[in-house]
Each structure stands twice: as C-alpha cells, then as structure tokens.
Coordinates of C-alpha atoms in Angstrom, one line a residue:
M1 CA 88.1 86.9 90.4
K2 CA 85.8 89.6 89.3
K3 CA 84.2 89.5 85.9
V4 CA 84.7 92.8 84.1
L5 CA 82.8 93.8 81.0
L6 CA 85.4 94.9 78.4
G7 CA 84.6 98.0 76.4
M8 CA 85.4 98.2 72.7
D9 CA 88.9 99.5 73.5
G10 CA 89.5 96.4 75.5
L11 CA 88.3 94.2 72.7
F12 CA 90.2 95.8 69.8
G13 CA 92.8 98.1 71.4
R14 CA 93.9 101.0 69.2
T15 CA 94.9 100.8 65.5
G16 CA 96.1 103.7 63.5
G17 CA 95.2 106.2 66.3
L18 CA 91.5 105.4 66.1
A19 CA 89.6 104.2 69.1
A20 CA 87.8 100.9 68.5
A21 CA 84.4 102.6 68.8
D22 CA 85.4 104.9 65.9
Q23 CA 86.7 101.9 63.9
L24 CA 83.3 100.2 64.2
A25 CA 81.5 103.5 63.3
L26 CA 83.7 103.9 60.3
L27 CA 82.9 100.4 59.0
R28 CA 79.2 101.1 59.5
G29 CA 79.5 104.4 57.7
L30 CA 81.3 102.8 54.8
G31 CA 78.4 100.2 54.5
L32 CA 75.9 103.0 54.1
I33 CA 78.1 104.7 51.5
L34 CA 78.3 101.4 49.6
Q35 CA 74.5 101.1 49.6
L36 CA 74.1 104.6 48.3
G37 CA 76.7 104.1 45.6
L38 CA 75.2 100.8 44.4
T39 CA 71.7 102.2 44.4
L40 CA 72.5 105.4 42.5
F41 CA 75.3 104.4 40.2
G42 CA 75.8 100.6 40.2
S43 CA 72.4 99.2 39.4
D44 CA 73.1 98.6 35.7
A45 CA 76.7 97.5 36.1
F46 CA 75.8 94.8 38.7
G47 CA 72.3 93.9 37.5
L48 CA 70.4 95.2 40.5
T49 CA 66.7 95.9 40.3
P50 CA 66.2 98.7 42.9
Q51 CA 62.7 99.9 43.8
P52 CA 63.2 103.7 44.2
E53 CA 60.3 104.6 46.6
P54 CA 60.9 102.1 49.4
L55 CA 64.7 102.4 49.0
T56 CA 64.4 106.2 49.5
W57 CA 62.7 105.7 52.9
I58 CA 65.1 102.9 53.9
L59 CA 68.3 104.9 53.1
G60 CA 66.8 108.0 54.7
L61 CA 66.0 106.2 57.9
E62 CA 69.4 104.4 57.9
S63 CA 71.2 107.7 57.5
A64 CA 69.4 109.3 60.4
Y65 CA 69.9 106.2 62.6
L66 CA 73.6 106.1 61.7
A67 CA 74.1 109.7 62.5
L68 CA 72.5 109.2 65.9
T69 CA 74.6 106.2 66.7
L70 CA 77.8 107.9 65.5
W71 CA 77.0 110.8 67.9
L72 CA 76.3 108.3 70.8
R73 CA 78.9 105.7 69.8
H74 CA 81.2 105.9 72.9
P75 CA 78.4 105.4 75.6
L76 CA 76.6 103.0 73.2
Y77 CA 79.5 100.7 72.6
R78 CA 80.6 100.4 76.3
Q79 CA 78.3 97.4 76.8
S80 CA 77.5 94.3 74.8
A81 CA 73.8 95.2 74.7
G82 CA 74.5 98.5 72.9
I83 CA 76.8 96.9 70.4
F84 CA 74.2 94.1 69.7
I85 CA 71.4 96.6 69.2
A86 CA 73.5 98.6 66.7
L87 CA 74.5 95.5 64.7
L88 CA 70.9 94.1 64.8
L89 CA 69.5 97.3 63.3
D90 CA 72.4 97.4 60.7
T91 CA 71.4 93.8 59.8
L92 CA 67.7 94.8 59.4
F93 CA 68.7 97.8 57.2
W94 CA 70.9 95.5 55.0
I95 CA 68.1 93.0 54.7
S96 CA 65.6 95.8 53.7
W97 CA 68.0 97.2 51.1
L98 CA 68.7 93.8 49.6
W99 CA 65.0 92.9 49.6
F100 CA 64.1 96.0 47.5
S101 CA 67.1 95.8 45.2
G102 CA 66.9 92.3 43.8
G103 CA 66.6 90.0 46.9
A104 CA 68.4 86.7 46.4
T105 CA 69.6 87.8 42.9
N106 CA 71.5 90.7 44.4
A107 CA 75.3 90.0 43.9
F108 CA 76.0 91.7 47.2
I109 CA 73.9 89.3 49.3
S110 CA 77.1 88.1 51.1
L111 CA 77.4 91.6 52.8
L112 CA 74.9 90.2 55.3
L113 CA 78.0 88.4 56.7
V114 CA 79.6 91.7 57.8
P115 CA 77.4 92.3 60.9
I116 CA 77.9 88.6 61.8
A117 CA 81.6 89.0 61.6
L118 CA 81.6 92.1 63.7
A119 CA 79.4 90.4 66.3
A120 CA 81.7 87.4 66.4
V121 CA 84.6 89.6 67.2
T122 CA 83.0 92.0 69.7
L123 CA 80.1 90.0 71.3
P124 CA 79.6 86.8 73.3
A125 CA 78.4 83.8 71.3
W126 CA 74.7 84.6 71.6
G127 CA 75.2 87.8 69.6
S128 CA 76.8 86.3 66.5
W129 CA 74.4 83.3 66.6
S130 CA 71.4 85.6 66.8
L131 CA 72.4 87.7 63.8
A132 CA 73.4 84.6 61.8
A133 CA 70.0 83.1 62.4
L134 CA 68.2 86.3 61.4
S135 CA 70.3 86.7 58.3
T136 CA 69.8 83.1 57.2
L137 CA 66.1 83.3 57.7
A138 CA 65.9 86.5 55.7
Y139 CA 68.0 85.0 52.9
S140 CA 65.8 81.9 52.9
L141 CA 62.7 84.0 52.5
M142 CA 64.3 86.0 49.6
I143 CA 65.0 82.7 47.8
L144 CA 61.5 81.3 48.4
S145 CA 59.9 84.6 47.2
L146 CA 61.8 84.6 43.9
P147 CA 59.4 84.8 40.9
E148 CA 59.4 82.0 38.4
G149 CA 61.1 84.1 35.8
H150 CA 64.3 84.3 38.0
V151 CA 64.3 80.6 38.8
R152 CA 64.2 79.7 35.1
H153 CA 66.5 82.0 33.2
H154 CA 66.8 81.6 29.4
G155 CA 65.3 78.2 29.7
M156 CA 67.8 77.0 32.4
D157 CA 66.7 75.9 35.9
M158 CA 68.6 78.2 38.3
S159 CA 67.2 76.6 41.5
S160 CA 70.3 74.6 42.1
H161 CA 72.4 77.7 41.7
F162 CA 70.4 79.6 44.3
L163 CA 70.4 76.6 46.6
G164 CA 74.3 76.5 46.3
M165 CA 74.5 80.2 47.1
W166 CA 72.2 79.8 50.1
L167 CA 74.3 76.8 51.3
N168 CA 77.5 78.8 50.8
F169 CA 76.0 81.6 52.9
V170 CA 75.1 79.3 55.7
V171 CA 78.5 77.6 55.8
S172 CA 80.2 81.1 55.8
A173 CA 78.0 82.2 58.7
L174 CA 78.8 79.0 60.7
V175 CA 82.5 79.6 60.2
L176 CA 82.2 83.2 61.4
T177 CA 80.1 82.2 64.5
T178 CA 82.4 79.4 65.5
S179 CA 86.0 79.8 64.3
V180 CA 86.3 83.6 64.4
A181 CA 84.3 83.8 67.7
L182 CA 86.6 81.2 69.3
I183 CA 89.7 82.9 68.1
S184 CA 88.4 86.3 69.3
R185 CA 87.5 84.9 72.8
R186 CA 90.9 83.3 73.1
L187 CA 92.6 86.6 72.3
R188 CA 90.4 88.4 74.8
R189 CA 91.2 85.8 77.4
Q190 CA 95.0 86.2 76.7
D191 CA 94.7 90.0 77.0
T192 CA 93.0 89.5 80.4
E193 CA 95.7 87.1 81.5
L194 CA 98.5 89.5 80.3
G195 CA 96.9 92.3 82.2
W196 CA 96.8 90.1 85.3
L197 CA 100.5 89.2 84.7
R198 CA 101.4 92.8 84.4
E199 CA 99.7 93.6 87.7
N200 CA 101.4 90.7 89.3
Q201 CA 104.8 91.7 88.0
L202 CA 104.2 95.2 89.3
R203 CA 103.3 93.8 92.7
Q204 CA 106.4 91.6 92.7
E205 CA 108.5 94.6 91.9
Q206 CA 107.0 96.5 94.8
L207 CA 107.6 93.5 97.1
L208 CA 111.2 93.2 95.9
A209 CA 111.7 96.9 96.7
L210 CA 110.2 96.4 100.1
G211 CA 112.3 93.3 100.7
T212 CA 115.5 95.2 99.7
A213 CA 114.7 98.1 102.0
S214 CA 113.9 95.7 104.9
A215 CA 117.2 93.9 104.4
Q216 CA 119.1 97.2 104.4
M217 CA 117.4 98.4 107.5
A218 CA 118.0 95.1 109.2
H219 CA 121.7 95.4 108.5
Q220 CA 121.7 98.9 109.8
L221 CA 119.9 97.9 113.0
A222 CA 122.4 95.2 113.9
T223 CA 125.2 97.5 115.1
P224 CA 123.1 99.9 117.3
L225 CA 121.2 97.0 118.8
A226 CA 124.5 95.3 119.8
S227 CA 125.7 98.6 121.3
L228 CA 122.4 99.0 123.2
R229 CA 122.8 95.5 124.6
L230 CA 126.3 96.3 126.0
L231 CA 125.2 99.7 127.4
L232 CA 122.1 98.0 129.1
D233 CA 124.3 95.4 130.7
E234 CA 126.6 98.1 132.1
V235 CA 123.8 100.1 133.5
M236 CA 122.2 97.1 135.2
E237 CA 125.5 96.3 136.8
E238 CA 125.6 99.8 138.3
G239 CA 122.2 99.1 140.0
A240 CA 119.9 101.6 138.3
D241 CA 116.0 101.3 138.3
R242 CA 115.8 97.6 137.6
E243 CA 112.1 97.6 136.7
A244 CA 112.6 100.1 133.9
L245 CA 115.7 98.4 132.8
E246 CA 114.0 95.0 132.6
Q247 CA 111.3 96.5 130.4
M248 CA 114.0 98.0 128.2
G249 CA 115.6 94.6 128.2
Q250 CA 112.4 92.9 127.1
A251 CA 111.9 95.4 124.3
L252 CA 115.6 94.9 123.2
A253 CA 115.2 91.2 123.3
R254 CA 112.1 91.5 121.1
C255 CA 114.1 93.5 118.5
E256 CA 116.9 91.0 118.6
V257 CA 114.6 88.0 118.1
T258 CA 112.8 89.8 115.2
L259 CA 116.1 90.7 113.6
N260 CA 117.4 87.1 113.8
E261 CA 114.1 85.8 112.4
L262 CA 114.4 88.3 109.5
R263 CA 117.9 87.1 108.8
N264 CA 116.9 83.4 108.9
A265 CA 113.8 84.1 106.8
T266 CA 115.8 86.0 104.2
E267 CA 118.3 83.2 103.9
S268 CA 115.6 80.5 103.8
I269 CA 113.7 82.3 101.1
R270 CA 116.8 83.0 99.0
E271 CA 117.8 79.3 99.1
R272 CA 114.2 78.2 98.6
R273 CA 114.3 75.9 101.6
R274 CA 110.9 74.4 102.4
Q275 CA 110.0 71.8 104.9
L276 CA 107.1 69.7 106.1
I277 CA 105.6 70.9 109.4
S278 CA 102.7 69.5 111.4
L279 CA 99.8 71.8 112.3
D280 CA 100.5 70.9 116.0
D281 CA 104.0 72.3 115.6
L282 CA 102.8 75.3 113.7
G283 CA 100.2 76.1 116.4
H284 CA 102.8 75.6 119.1
N285 CA 105.3 77.9 117.3
M286 CA 102.6 80.5 116.8
R287 CA 101.7 80.5 120.5
Q288 CA 105.3 80.9 121.5
Q289 CA 105.9 83.7 119.2
L290 CA 102.8 85.5 120.2
M291 CA 103.6 85.3 123.9
L292 CA 107.2 86.4 123.3
L293 CA 106.6 89.2 120.7
M294 CA 103.1 90.3 121.6
P295 CA 102.5 89.5 125.3
E296 CA 99.8 92.2 125.5
V297 CA 97.6 90.4 122.9
D298 CA 94.6 88.5 124.3
F299 CA 94.4 85.7 121.9
S300 CA 92.7 82.2 121.7
L301 CA 94.0 79.6 119.3
T302 CA 91.8 76.6 118.4
L303 CA 93.3 73.5 116.7
P304 CA 90.9 70.5 116.4
A305 CA 92.4 67.2 117.6
G306 CA 91.9 65.7 114.2
L307 CA 94.2 68.2 112.5
T308 CA 97.2 68.1 114.9
E309 CA 99.0 65.4 112.8
R310 CA 98.2 66.9 109.4
E311 CA 101.1 68.6 107.6
I312 CA 101.7 71.4 105.2
I313 CA 104.8 72.4 103.2
T314 CA 106.1 75.8 104.2
D315 CA 109.2 78.0 104.7
A316 CA 110.3 80.7 107.1
S317 CA 107.9 83.3 105.6
L318 CA 104.7 81.6 106.8
L319 CA 104.9 82.4 110.5
P320 CA 105.8 86.1 110.1
A321 CA 102.9 86.4 107.6
L322 CA 100.4 85.0 110.1
L323 CA 101.9 87.1 113.0
A324 CA 101.5 90.2 110.9
L325 CA 97.8 89.4 110.4
V326 CA 97.4 88.8 114.2
D327 CA 99.1 92.1 114.9
N328 CA 96.8 94.0 112.6
A329 CA 93.8 92.2 114.2
A330 CA 95.0 93.1 117.7
K331 CA 95.4 96.8 116.8
A332 CA 91.9 96.8 115.2
S333 CA 90.3 95.3 118.4
L334 CA 92.2 97.7 120.6
G335 CA 91.0 100.7 118.7
N336 CA 87.4 99.6 119.0
I337 CA 86.9 97.7 122.3
N338 CA 90.1 98.9 124.1
V339 CA 91.2 95.2 124.3
P340 CA 93.7 93.6 121.8
K341 CA 91.5 90.5 121.5
V342 CA 92.0 88.1 118.6
E343 CA 90.5 84.7 117.8
I344 CA 92.6 82.2 115.8
G345 CA 91.0 79.0 114.5
F346 CA 92.4 76.1 112.4
E347 CA 90.0 74.0 110.3
A348 CA 90.0 71.7 107.3
A349 CA 88.0 73.4 104.6
T350 CA 88.4 70.2 102.5
E351 CA 90.6 67.1 102.7
T352 CA 93.4 68.9 100.9
Q353 CA 92.8 72.5 102.1
L354 CA 93.6 74.1 105.4
E355 CA 91.9 77.3 106.5
I356 CA 93.2 79.5 109.3
R357 CA 90.7 82.2 110.5
I358 CA 92.0 85.3 112.3
K359 CA 89.1 87.3 113.7
D360 CA 89.3 90.7 115.3
Y361 CA 86.7 92.9 117.1
G362 CA 87.4 96.1 115.3
R363 CA 85.3 98.3 113.1
G364 CA 85.9 96.4 110.0
I365 CA 87.6 97.5 106.7
E366 CA 86.2 100.2 104.5
A367 CA 84.3 98.5 101.6
H368 CA 86.3 100.4 98.9
L369 CA 89.5 99.0 100.4
L370 CA 88.5 95.3 100.6
G371 CA 89.2 94.6 97.0
E372 CA 92.7 96.3 97.0
L373 CA 94.1 95.5 100.4
G374 CA 96.8 92.9 100.1
L375 CA 97.3 93.5 96.4
M376 CA 99.0 96.9 96.6
P377 CA 100.0 99.4 99.2
V378 CA 96.8 101.2 100.2
A379 CA 96.5 104.3 102.3
S380 CA 94.0 104.1 105.1
R381 CA 93.5 105.6 108.6
T382 CA 95.7 102.8 110.1
G383 CA 98.6 102.8 107.7
M384 CA 99.5 101.8 104.2
G385 CA 98.5 98.1 104.3
V386 CA 102.1 97.0 103.8
A387 CA 101.9 94.1 106.4
V388 CA 98.8 92.7 104.6
L389 CA 100.5 93.1 101.2
L390 CA 103.6 91.1 102.4
S391 CA 101.5 88.5 104.1
H392 CA 99.4 88.0 100.9
A393 CA 102.6 87.7 98.8
S394 CA 104.1 85.1 101.2
L395 CA 101.0 83.0 101.3
E396 CA 100.5 83.2 97.5
R397 CA 104.1 82.0 97.0
L398 CA 103.3 79.0 99.2
G399 CA 100.3 78.1 97.1
G400 CA 97.9 79.7 99.6
Q401 CA 95.4 82.5 99.5
L402 CA 94.3 85.4 101.8
I403 CA 90.7 86.6 101.8
L404 CA 89.6 89.6 104.0
Q405 CA 85.9 89.9 104.8
N406 CA 83.9 92.0 107.2
G407 CA 81.7 90.0 109.7
P408 CA 78.9 91.1 112.0
Q409 CA 81.6 92.5 114.3
G410 CA 85.1 93.2 113.1
C411 CA 87.0 91.7 110.2
E412 CA 88.1 88.1 109.5
A413 CA 91.2 87.2 107.6
R414 CA 90.9 83.7 106.1
V415 CA 94.1 82.0 105.1
S416 CA 93.9 79.0 102.9
L417 CA 96.9 76.6 102.5
P418 CA 97.2 73.3 100.8
L419 CA 97.2 70.3 103.2
Q420 CA 99.3 67.3 102.5
P421 CA 97.3 64.2 101.5
L422 CA 95.9 62.3 104.5
A423 CA 97.5 59.0 103.3
A424 CA 101.0 60.5 103.3
T425 CA 100.5 61.7 106.9
V426 CA 99.0 58.5 108.2
G427 CA 101.6 56.3 106.5
K428 CA 104.5 58.3 107.8
P429 CA 106.7 56.2 110.1
A430 CA 106.5 57.0 113.8

C-alpha cells in the first residue's frame, strides 16, 4: 500500500466554502491583527509593557512574511515541511512579540499554544513536539529573566504564581501534543480507510455489472450453441469436409465447456460453496483445463513434491481466475517471441502462504499501468484489463492477492493464497 502525503484539503476537508489552506492563513492573519490591536490599543487595559522600537521591527517583518506566505499558501501547504516552516516562524514571531511586551507577565502568553495546536492537527508528531519544546524553552527563559520587581509585587512573593503558570503551560502543551495529535491521526486514518472503502465499493459495483452482463450473455449463448451443435451433427452425417468439421466441433465443445463452467461457477458463488482442495488436484485440474481450452499454449507447470498434499480453501472462481492469467501471459509471449510460452510454478512462500507464479515472455506491462491493472478497467494496447480485474477480485474474495511485476524478460503474475495449516493436512485420515 502506497504512502500518500495528504495535503491540507486532505487533513481538514472544506468548511464554510474555504479551503483548508485558506483557513490556516485566516487564523495566522487573525493572530497578527490581535498583536497589532494589543500593541496599539490594549496595553493599558491588559497591563502590557510594550517596547515600541523593537516591536515596530517585529510587526513590520511579520506583516511582510505573512503577506508572502498568504500569496504562496497553496504550494507551501502541500507538504508537511512547508506547514512546519510556516508555524515555526509564527512561533518565533509570537515569542519575539511576547518578549518585548512584558515577557512572562504578558496575560496572552498562552497564545504560544496556538501554533502547537495547529501543528498537532496538521503535522506528524515531530512537528508539534518541536514547537512545544521551543515554546516551553522560550517561556522558561522569560520567567528566568524576570526582574526582581516583578517577582516581588507589593511585598508579595510571586515566584510560585509564575511557576504555576509555567507548569500550566507545559501541561497544556503536553495535552495538545498527545491527545489532540492522536485524535487527529485517528481521524486521518479513518478518512484514508473510508477512501479505500469507497474505491473498493466502486470496484465491486463494476464487477457486479460485469457479472450481470456475463450471466445475460451466457444465457443468450445457450440457445444458438445448442442449435449449432444440431446443425454440425447433421452436416457431419452428410459427409462434408471432416477435418474442417472436426475443428468446428472442437471450437464448439470449448464454448460448451466454458458455458457450463460459467453456470457452475455462478451457482457456486451465489450459494457461497467452498471446499478443501489439495494442490495436487488443483495442478491436475489446471493441466486438464489448459490442454482442453488452450491446446495451443506451450506451458510448463511445476509443483514441488512437498506441496502436493497441502490444501487450500477455494470455490469455483479460482480456476477461471488462474486460467485468465495464463491466457493473458500466452498472448503476451505470442506477441513478442511468436510462441505462446508460459511458465507456472507453485511454491510455499511461508508455512501458511501459497504462491503461484505465472511468467510470460512478453514485453512487460507499461510502468504507468502496473499500479492500476487489476483494480479497475484500464485501456491498453491489448485490451481493457477486464480479465485481470476479474481475477484480482476473485482472488481477493478468497483471501488471496495478485501482484504484477515486470522481470528481466516479460511479466510475472504472483498469486498468493492462504494455505491450510500443515498439522491439519498431515492429521487428515487417509
């Protein structure tokens, strides 16, 4: 499963018609407006002691920086590094403003928690922890640098009060970096899972449509095939070209076998009938079907002696899924080396995992299709990938997995299926 870096829209979604990047920019803009308002109009009301000259430079630089990041907000916020840099600089500007407007005595010292909260929601754990450590260090330095006149106010020792404020800040930062971050990560994980479920539901709907169409076509084929069989028997009795008629008969028999298998598979899947089958029987059935349905394919099937008695739980959809992969491999080899050559190998990846490798000698699959083939219908030079899509769905329903990968020559389809425990196989009565 590929790891995807979520953008801000993926983290927050949309609220009130504003994109998440705009929401974050709005919060940062409101922070600057608050600083300006407190510096210009709220000093006396809130007991701030601003130092005009350094604050002028700080607010000027912060305004220019905020304007730049507002202009570049969409490309800047697409990656975690860009968000972290923006929040880091915001924290440094907040620290600078607090330092030159009263330090630890500033009633708005807790606003240092705002960048930490935003980092906890939008960034991995390292982002919020880094900002929490920086803010705690800055707050500690502000308290240590307090002049004696502030520590003793009207004859009262205020050191315990400032220590309590510092401890409250640290606890609040810890809550944000743990609880809020965990909740945010859980929500993002749920969003990812919901996205995967939506994709899976869409794929299942496509497969249901394909299955319905297949059943309808199978029903429509039954009558003309029966008529063709009667006509062929009549023509053979009249002594026409027997070689051509035999070839027609073989093709007709192949259609009839496939139609019967489709009916049986449909009924088996509808009733959810599953059975234990040994790998020896699976390999034997696969050889028989290949010789009957694809006599032109030059295939080799390797089943190690130690695996013949091992068993898997399957239904009627497994064999058609494997045959579809073999058919695709044969066509790929034929298009490249003019021989429909396929290698099929069974092996135990682990004690509880079977792996079936189907290798062709074709040109391989285009790199941009490897990640999509089997998950959805994909247009390519050889078709729409419907056979691989159906095989993938059948194997997934049986608890298996299909992986396609290009090798030094051609493509290899790796089918993984759960093996029955060895003890259950060995202990089975003869």
